[in-house]
Structures are given as structure tokens and as C-alpha cells.
Short mmCIF file of C-alpha atoms and ligand atoms in Angstrom, two decimals:
data_model
loop_
_atom_site.label_atom_id
_atom_site.label_comp_id
_atom_site.label_asym_id
_atom_site.label_seq_id
_atom_site.Cartn_x
_atom_site.Cartn_y
_atom_site.Cartn_z
CA MET A 1 86.28 128.93 80.64
CA ASP A 2 89.74 128.08 79.41
CA LYS A 3 91.54 131.43 80.27
CA GLU A 4 94.52 131.25 77.83
CA THR A 5 92.38 131.01 74.74
CA THR A 6 89.31 133.02 75.62
CA ASN A 7 89.12 136.54 74.31
CA LEU A 8 86.19 138.92 74.88
CA GLN A 9 84.42 137.96 71.64
CA HIS A 10 84.50 134.19 72.58
CA PHE A 11 83.40 135.15 76.08
CA LEU A 12 80.39 137.25 74.92
CA LEU A 13 79.36 134.79 72.19
CA ASN A 14 79.69 131.82 74.51
CA ARG A 15 77.48 133.56 77.04
CA GLN A 16 75.10 135.02 74.46
CA LYS A 17 72.10 133.52 76.35
CA ASP A 18 73.13 135.58 79.40
CA TYR A 19 73.74 138.73 77.48
CA PRO A 20 70.41 140.28 76.25
CA GLU A 21 72.55 143.12 74.97
CA ALA A 22 75.02 140.87 73.08
CA THR A 23 73.60 141.54 69.64
CA GLY A 24 76.16 141.74 66.89
CA GLU A 25 75.91 145.60 67.26
CA PHE A 26 76.78 145.43 70.89
CA THR A 27 79.70 142.96 70.35
CA SER A 28 81.06 145.17 67.57
CA LEU A 29 80.81 148.18 69.85
CA PHE A 30 82.88 146.38 72.43
CA GLN A 31 85.42 145.34 69.74
CA ASP A 32 85.83 149.12 68.91
CA ILE A 33 86.40 150.00 72.57
CA LEU A 34 89.04 147.20 72.71
CA LEU A 35 90.70 148.52 69.61
CA ALA A 36 90.87 152.06 71.02
CA SER A 37 92.22 150.71 74.33
CA LYS A 38 94.93 148.79 72.60
CA ILE A 39 96.06 151.85 70.65
CA ILE A 40 96.10 153.97 73.83
CA SER A 41 98.00 151.18 75.64
CA ARG A 42 100.60 151.15 72.99
CA GLU A 43 101.14 154.94 73.33
CA VAL A 44 101.05 154.87 77.18
CA ASN A 45 103.58 152.10 77.33
CA LYS A 46 106.10 153.84 75.14
CA ALA A 47 105.34 157.30 76.60
CA GLY A 48 108.70 157.42 78.32
CA LEU A 49 110.51 156.82 74.96
CA VAL A 50 108.86 159.22 72.56
CA GLU A 51 107.81 162.83 72.67
CA ILE A 52 104.28 162.22 73.85
CA LEU A 53 104.73 163.01 77.54
CA GLY A 54 104.04 166.38 79.11
CA LEU A 55 101.51 169.11 78.51
CA THR A 56 99.88 170.49 75.42
CA GLY A 57 99.65 173.92 76.83
CA LYS A 58 95.88 173.74 76.64
CA VAL A 59 93.28 173.68 79.49
CA ASN A 60 90.11 171.53 79.21
CA VAL A 61 86.54 172.27 80.19
CA GLN A 62 87.44 171.04 83.71
CA GLY A 63 90.05 173.75 84.02
CA GLU A 64 92.73 170.95 83.96
CA GLU A 65 95.94 171.13 81.99
CA VAL A 66 95.61 168.87 78.97
CA GLN A 67 98.33 166.21 78.75
CA LYS A 68 99.46 165.08 75.26
CA LEU A 69 98.24 161.57 76.04
CA ASP A 70 94.87 163.03 77.09
CA GLU A 71 94.43 164.62 73.63
CA PHE A 72 95.74 161.43 71.90
CA SER A 73 93.29 159.23 73.98
CA LEU A 74 90.29 161.41 73.15
CA GLU A 75 91.05 161.58 69.46
CA THR A 76 91.63 157.81 69.40
CA PHE A 77 88.30 157.06 70.94
CA VAL A 78 86.34 159.52 68.80
CA LYS A 79 87.94 158.31 65.51
CA VAL A 80 87.43 154.62 66.31
CA MET A 81 84.01 154.88 67.91
CA ARG A 82 82.16 157.27 65.56
CA ARG A 83 82.52 155.09 62.45
CA GLY A 84 81.20 151.78 63.97
CA GLY A 85 77.57 152.42 63.30
CA SER A 86 76.44 151.46 66.87
CA LEU A 87 76.38 154.93 68.45
CA CYS A 88 74.17 157.94 68.08
CA VAL A 89 75.94 160.30 70.46
CA MET A 90 78.94 160.41 72.83
CA ALA A 91 79.98 162.52 75.78
CA SER A 92 83.52 162.74 77.25
CA GLU A 93 85.38 164.34 80.06
CA GLU A 94 87.62 166.06 77.63
CA THR A 95 85.00 167.86 75.47
CA ASP A 96 82.82 170.87 76.50
CA ASP A 97 79.68 169.53 74.74
CA ILE A 98 78.27 166.22 73.55
CA ILE A 99 79.97 164.53 70.58
CA THR A 100 77.61 164.02 67.65
CA ILE A 101 78.16 161.41 65.03
CA PRO A 102 78.99 163.04 61.53
CA ASP A 103 76.33 162.36 58.84
CA LYS A 104 78.84 160.44 56.73
CA TYR A 105 78.80 157.69 59.37
CA PRO A 106 75.87 155.21 60.15
CA LYS A 107 74.15 155.80 63.53
CA GLY A 108 73.04 153.14 66.02
CA LYS A 109 70.99 152.77 69.14
CA TYR A 110 73.70 153.14 71.72
CA VAL A 111 75.33 156.11 73.66
CA LEU A 112 78.91 156.17 74.90
CA VAL A 113 80.07 158.25 77.85
CA PHE A 114 83.76 158.07 78.73
CA ASP A 115 86.81 159.54 80.38
CA PRO A 116 89.45 158.68 77.80
CA LEU A 117 92.48 158.86 80.17
CA ASP A 118 91.76 159.44 83.85
CA GLY A 119 94.64 160.19 86.20
CA SER A 120 96.65 161.63 83.38
CA SER A 121 98.56 163.97 85.71
CA ASN A 122 100.34 160.81 86.82
CA ILE A 123 101.57 159.78 83.44
CA ASP A 124 105.06 161.42 83.83
CA ALA A 125 105.63 159.50 87.01
CA ASN A 126 104.73 156.16 85.34
CA VAL A 127 101.76 155.67 87.71
CA SER A 128 98.91 153.37 86.45
CA ILE A 129 96.14 155.43 84.68
CA GLY A 130 92.88 154.40 83.07
CA THR A 131 90.01 154.76 80.70
CA ILE A 132 86.34 154.66 82.11
CA PHE A 133 83.26 154.11 79.96
CA GLY A 134 79.58 153.58 80.16
CA ILE A 135 77.08 152.50 77.50
CA TYR A 136 73.34 153.43 77.41
CA LYS A 137 70.60 152.63 74.93
CA ARG A 138 69.26 155.85 73.31
CA VAL A 139 65.86 157.02 74.78
CA THR A 140 64.88 159.32 71.97
CA ASP A 141 62.87 157.66 69.12
CA GLU A 142 64.33 158.07 65.65
CA ASN A 143 61.06 156.82 64.20
CA LYS A 144 59.39 159.95 65.56
CA ASP A 145 62.34 162.07 64.15
CA GLU A 146 63.55 162.75 67.64
CA LYS A 147 67.17 164.00 67.53
CA CYS A 148 69.65 161.93 69.50
CA GLY A 149 71.33 164.31 72.06
CA TYR A 150 71.28 165.37 75.65
CA ALA A 151 68.26 163.42 76.72
CA ASP A 152 70.13 160.19 75.65
CA VAL A 153 73.31 161.22 77.45
CA LEU A 154 71.77 162.46 80.81
CA GLN A 155 70.60 159.11 82.06
CA PRO A 156 71.11 157.69 85.64
CA ALA A 157 73.74 155.00 85.91
CA ARG A 158 71.09 152.46 86.94
CA ASP A 159 70.04 152.57 83.24
CA LEU A 160 73.49 151.69 81.86
CA VAL A 161 73.51 148.46 79.72
CA ALA A 162 77.26 148.21 80.15
CA ALA A 163 80.21 149.79 81.84
CA GLY A 164 83.89 149.19 82.10
CA TYR A 165 87.32 150.45 82.53
CA VAL A 166 90.80 149.84 81.21
CA ILE A 167 93.80 150.04 83.51
CA TYR A 168 97.22 150.84 81.94
CA GLY A 169 99.56 149.53 84.56
CA SER A 170 102.07 146.70 84.97
CA SER A 171 99.77 145.01 82.50
CA THR A 172 96.79 146.46 80.57
CA MET A 173 93.41 145.08 81.82
CA PHE A 174 89.92 145.53 80.47
CA VAL A 175 87.24 145.02 83.16
CA TYR A 176 83.57 145.30 82.27
CA SER A 177 80.03 144.29 83.09
CA THR A 178 76.85 144.04 80.96
CA GLY A 179 74.76 143.27 83.99
CA GLN A 180 75.86 139.62 84.23
CA GLY A 181 78.65 139.94 86.67
CA VAL A 182 82.10 141.64 86.36
CA HIS A 183 84.79 140.04 84.14
CA GLY A 184 88.41 140.96 83.58
CA PHE A 185 90.63 140.44 80.54
CA THR A 186 94.47 141.05 80.39
CA LEU A 187 96.15 142.22 77.24
CA ASP A 188 98.70 139.72 75.79
CA PRO A 189 100.72 142.13 73.64
CA SER A 190 102.37 139.21 71.87
CA VAL A 191 99.06 138.31 70.26
CA GLY A 192 97.28 141.66 70.57
CA GLU A 193 94.33 140.08 72.44
CA PHE A 194 92.65 140.71 75.69
CA LEU A 195 92.45 137.31 77.26
CA LEU A 196 90.14 136.18 80.09
CA SER A 197 91.99 136.42 83.39
CA HIS A 198 89.38 137.36 86.10
CA GLU A 199 85.96 135.68 85.59
CA ASP A 200 83.15 136.93 87.81
CA ILE A 201 84.94 139.32 90.07
CA LYS A 202 83.37 139.87 93.50
CA ILE A 203 84.39 142.54 95.92
CA PRO A 204 84.54 141.59 99.63
CA LYS A 205 81.60 142.83 101.62
CA LYS A 206 83.86 144.34 104.30
CA SER A 207 87.45 145.38 103.82
CA LYS A 208 90.47 146.61 105.59
CA ILE A 209 91.55 149.34 103.16
CA TYR A 210 90.52 152.98 102.85
CA SER A 211 91.52 155.36 100.01
CA VAL A 212 91.23 159.02 100.45
CA ASN A 213 93.36 162.14 100.10
CA GLU A 214 93.84 163.01 103.79
CA GLY A 215 95.42 166.31 102.86
CA ASN A 216 91.84 167.53 102.57
CA TYR A 217 90.84 166.39 106.11
CA ASN A 218 90.31 169.82 107.51
CA LYS A 219 87.89 170.72 104.70
CA TRP A 220 85.57 167.73 105.18
CA SER A 221 82.24 167.60 107.04
CA ASP A 222 82.28 166.26 110.60
CA GLY A 223 80.56 163.06 109.43
CA VAL A 224 83.47 162.19 107.15
CA LYS A 225 86.02 163.27 109.63
CA ARG A 226 84.58 161.11 112.37
CA TYR A 227 84.42 158.16 109.90
CA ILE A 228 88.12 158.45 109.03
CA ASP A 229 88.95 158.79 112.66
CA TYR A 230 86.97 155.60 113.34
CA LEU A 231 88.84 153.67 110.64
CA LYS A 232 92.23 154.72 112.16
CA ALA A 233 91.21 153.76 115.82
CA GLU A 234 92.51 150.45 117.37
CA ASP A 235 89.72 147.86 117.74
CA LYS A 236 90.50 144.18 117.28
CA GLU A 237 86.83 143.14 117.27
CA THR A 238 86.10 145.27 114.14
CA ASP A 239 89.51 144.61 112.60
CA ARG A 240 90.71 148.24 112.92
CA PRO A 241 92.85 150.28 112.14
CA TYR A 242 92.31 149.94 108.36
CA LYS A 243 95.27 150.29 105.98
CA ALA A 244 95.55 153.57 103.97
CA ARG A 245 96.19 153.04 100.34
CA TYR A 246 95.83 156.04 97.96
CA ILE A 247 97.43 156.25 94.53
CA GLY A 248 95.72 159.40 93.35
CA SER A 249 94.56 157.70 90.12
CA LEU A 250 90.92 156.68 90.30
CA VAL A 251 90.98 153.60 88.12
CA ALA A 252 94.01 152.17 89.92
CA ASP A 253 92.58 152.84 93.42
CA PHE A 254 89.19 151.42 92.28
CA HIS A 255 90.74 148.38 90.68
CA ARG A 256 92.85 147.44 93.74
CA ASN A 257 89.76 147.86 96.03
CA LEU A 258 87.62 145.83 93.67
CA LEU A 259 90.02 142.85 93.91
CA TYR A 260 91.09 143.23 97.64
CA GLY A 261 88.17 144.99 99.14
CA GLY A 262 88.23 148.63 100.19
CA ILE A 263 86.39 151.96 100.28
CA PHE A 264 87.46 154.75 98.01
CA MET A 265 86.39 158.27 98.97
CA TYR A 266 86.41 161.61 97.35
CA PRO A 267 84.11 163.62 99.66
CA ARG A 268 82.65 167.17 99.01
CA ASP A 269 84.54 169.83 100.94
CA LYS A 270 84.41 173.63 101.65
CA LYS A 271 86.27 174.29 98.36
CA SER A 272 84.64 171.66 96.18
CA LYS A 273 80.91 171.58 97.18
CA ASN A 274 80.22 168.58 94.97
CA GLY A 275 83.57 166.81 95.36
CA LYS A 276 85.96 166.47 92.39
CA LEU A 277 84.83 163.45 90.41
CA ARG A 278 82.28 163.49 87.66
CA LEU A 279 79.04 161.56 87.80
CA LEU A 280 78.38 160.74 84.17
CA TYR A 281 81.66 159.17 83.04
CA GLU A 282 83.52 158.35 86.33
CA ALA A 283 81.25 157.76 89.39
CA GLY A 284 78.33 156.28 87.42
CA PRO A 285 80.03 153.59 85.44
CA LEU A 286 82.16 152.53 88.47
CA ALA A 287 78.96 152.39 90.64
CA TYR A 288 77.45 150.03 88.06
CA ILE A 289 80.50 147.85 88.05
CA VAL A 290 80.89 147.73 91.88
CA LYS A 291 77.08 146.91 92.24
CA GLN A 292 77.55 143.96 89.85
CA ALA A 293 80.60 142.80 91.89
CA GLY A 294 78.51 142.94 95.11
CA GLY A 295 79.68 146.36 96.30
CA TYR A 296 77.89 149.73 96.66
CA ALA A 297 78.47 153.40 95.65
CA SER A 298 77.00 156.38 97.45
CA ASP A 299 77.19 160.18 97.42
CA GLY A 300 77.18 159.92 101.24
CA LYS A 301 73.42 159.85 101.39
CA LYS A 302 72.01 157.95 98.39
CA ASP A 303 72.95 155.34 95.80
CA ILE A 304 74.97 156.89 92.96
CA LEU A 305 73.03 154.68 90.51
CA ASP A 306 69.87 156.68 91.19
CA ILE A 307 71.30 160.17 90.59
CA VAL A 308 69.92 161.69 87.30
CA PRO A 309 72.56 163.96 85.82
CA ASP A 310 71.39 167.40 84.75
CA LYS A 311 74.75 168.49 83.25
CA ILE A 312 77.33 166.28 81.52
CA HIS A 313 80.24 167.50 83.68
CA GLN A 314 78.28 167.37 86.90
CA ARG A 315 80.50 166.51 89.88
CA VAL A 316 79.38 164.23 92.84
CA PRO A 317 80.77 163.21 96.19
CA LEU A 318 81.97 159.59 95.82
CA PHE A 319 82.11 156.78 98.33
CA ILE A 320 82.59 153.44 96.58
CA GLY A 321 83.65 149.90 97.28
CA SER A 322 82.92 147.19 99.93
CA GLU A 323 79.20 147.44 100.73
CA GLU A 324 79.44 147.33 104.60
CA ASP A 325 82.19 150.02 104.63
CA VAL A 326 80.14 152.41 102.44
CA LYS A 327 77.04 151.80 104.49
CA LYS A 328 79.06 152.60 107.65
CA LEU A 329 80.17 155.79 106.14
CA GLU A 330 76.50 156.70 105.41
CA GLU A 331 75.67 156.03 109.09
CA PHE A 332 78.42 158.51 110.25
CA ILE A 333 77.19 161.18 107.82
CA LYS A 334 73.49 160.59 109.00
CA LYS A 335 74.59 160.87 112.58
CA ASN A 336 77.14 163.69 112.44
CA GLY A 337 75.84 165.72 109.46
CA ASP A 338 77.40 166.49 106.15
CA ASP A 339 76.99 170.26 105.73
CA VAL A 340 80.37 171.62 104.81
P1 LIG B 1 93.57 164.56 94.34
C1 LIG B 1 93.15 162.34 88.87
O1 LIG B 1 93.38 163.68 88.57
C2 LIG B 1 91.69 162.31 89.49
O2 LIG B 1 90.77 162.89 88.67
C3 LIG B 1 91.37 160.75 89.87
O3 LIG B 1 91.99 159.93 89.00
C4 LIG B 1 91.99 160.65 91.26
O4 LIG B 1 91.23 159.77 92.02
C5 LIG B 1 91.74 162.19 91.87
O5 LIG B 1 91.71 162.99 90.73
C6 LIG B 1 92.86 162.53 92.72
O6 LIG B 1 92.53 163.85 93.28
O7 LIG B 1 92.84 165.71 94.64
O8 LIG B 1 93.47 163.57 95.54
O9 LIG B 1 94.84 164.73 93.69
#
């Protein structure tokens, strides 16, 4: 399609036949996500100039210090998304409990899970940060007076009907999938539109890049240690050693690996028994996207897509990216064990 004049709405409508979910309600839900993303992008891009950097002095449910932009991003998403009439419940990294839709707003058949601003501790250093989101269909039945709530939020990522992320970097990009491939749109601030820039993104099956915080090496299982040692060993036949690339901002690391190939890892360790990253609104949506791009995501033993969350803030070890690399990691864990 003609990139310079194709925005997301055109793209969705033009491929309506491919998008069983692209009902008007679904397209309007996406428009609301785009609007929230543009507002956050505006604030992120001027953060250095106005008093919006720094900490609020609060600590969130994760025990993390809340940045002013974290709070702004959460409020923006909630205000924009709750009035659209497409959602019946939301869940976010920044809120203890699920977010219900006030009675004064119409409710719809979709569920939104999101991390409004991941990597926000990097904001003050002008490092790329991002929003991650996933969309489910509600599973409770309003015709049977079933209340929309936890049952609709705690679904495995395989049941997502859409997922995406926004990366606020040298440019602001919106990357998403509704199960028909992965597509990227870049914000043209001069017209305020996200225009098609990356149609049908595919991740290389095997890569030369690994992303992990090696400061945690001594806390990992033997399986993970042996795998990292393997990647660093010299072997021309298997194109090793790999390059180490780690930004410390999940969306930025994931996005680079999606385009160039790579494996991103946040293993469990002696301190964090289930790793650091959250299943519902980080690992799950990214696992859905990487699968659509031909990649794979695992907790070290099984597909992230098949893990049913039992808590909204449940953490999970995450190995995600080029399929052959993630499968090789699983082999090392199987052979060397993963009991930390
Ligand atoms: P570490 C940012 O705080 C974040 O949640 C992700 O964006 C990032 O991948 C990870 O934590 C970095 O964690 O322990 O390496 O600093």
C-alpha cells in the first residue's frame, strides 16, 4: 500500500476482509489507543523542557517509584479509553486492581490490558520508552447478567484478538497485530497521523544479537549461564559470538530485535523467582506479536501464549525473539536444569 498516505484507519478498512475483528467498534478502539499514544508522545517529547520529568514521590503496586510521566500516561489512557464504549474492563501495570468502566459510560465487548509507560526509569536519560497493550474479547456473558471482571482479564495471551506497542524514540512508532501479520506505523507530527512505514514485519528465524542484563549472571540457573557462555564462544560455523545489545527498556530492546533478529532474556534468578517482567501486559502481548512475526516466546520451558494468568501482576521469566535462538535456550535449560 502507498506508505505516505496510508494511516491505520485506511489500513484496517482496506484489509477489512482479513480482519474478522475490524468491526467499527474495534477500529474505534484502535483510534482511541492512537489518540492516547499521540498525547503521551507529545509529553514524552517535551519532557526535557517542562516540569514533567522526575519522580512523584509515590510507589506503585510493583514497589517501583512512580515517575510523573508514568502517572500522566496512566491517566491519559484511562480517560481516553473508558469513554469509547468498546471496553468492559481494563487492567494496568500501574493500578493495584482491575479498572472498571464507570456507569456513566457505555460498555463494550473488549478488554484492555496495558503497561502505559514501560521503561520509565530511563525517561530522564532520554532513552526510548514504550507503551504495551493487549486486547481480549470478554468471556463473561452480559445476557446472563455476568459481571465483567477478573475472568475477562485473566486470559492466556493465545486468546488475544490484538496486541501492540508504541515506542517513543527518535520517532514515535505504533506496531500492532490483529492476527494477520505485524504492521508498523510512524507518527508524522506535522499532520498528527501514524502513517504506514513497516508492512508485514517478519523477525529473522536465527539472529546474532542477545539482550540480557549480565549483571545478574551469578544469580541465574546453570542452563541460562551455559547458554550465555555458548553465545559468547567463538564458532564460525554457527556464526558465534553473538553481539550483546541491551538498552534496559523492554519495548526498545524488543523492537530492535523484531526488526534485526535477536533474543531478549529476563530469566528468573535467586532473587526474583519468577523473573521481573509481567505476564499479562508485557510478556503476553509481546509474545502474541512475535508469534505473528514468525518468532517465539518462552518462559524457558513452555510457550508464553499458553500460560493462564492467575493474578494480574503475575511475573514470568521471558525469553523472546528469533525462534531458533529461543528454542536453543530451551534445549540448554532442559539439558542443564533451571532450578535456581
Ligand atoms: P533491569 C524497565 O524498568 C523494565 O521493566 C523493562 O523495560 C526492562 O527490560 C527491564 O525492566 C530492565 O530491568 O533489571 O535490567 O534494569
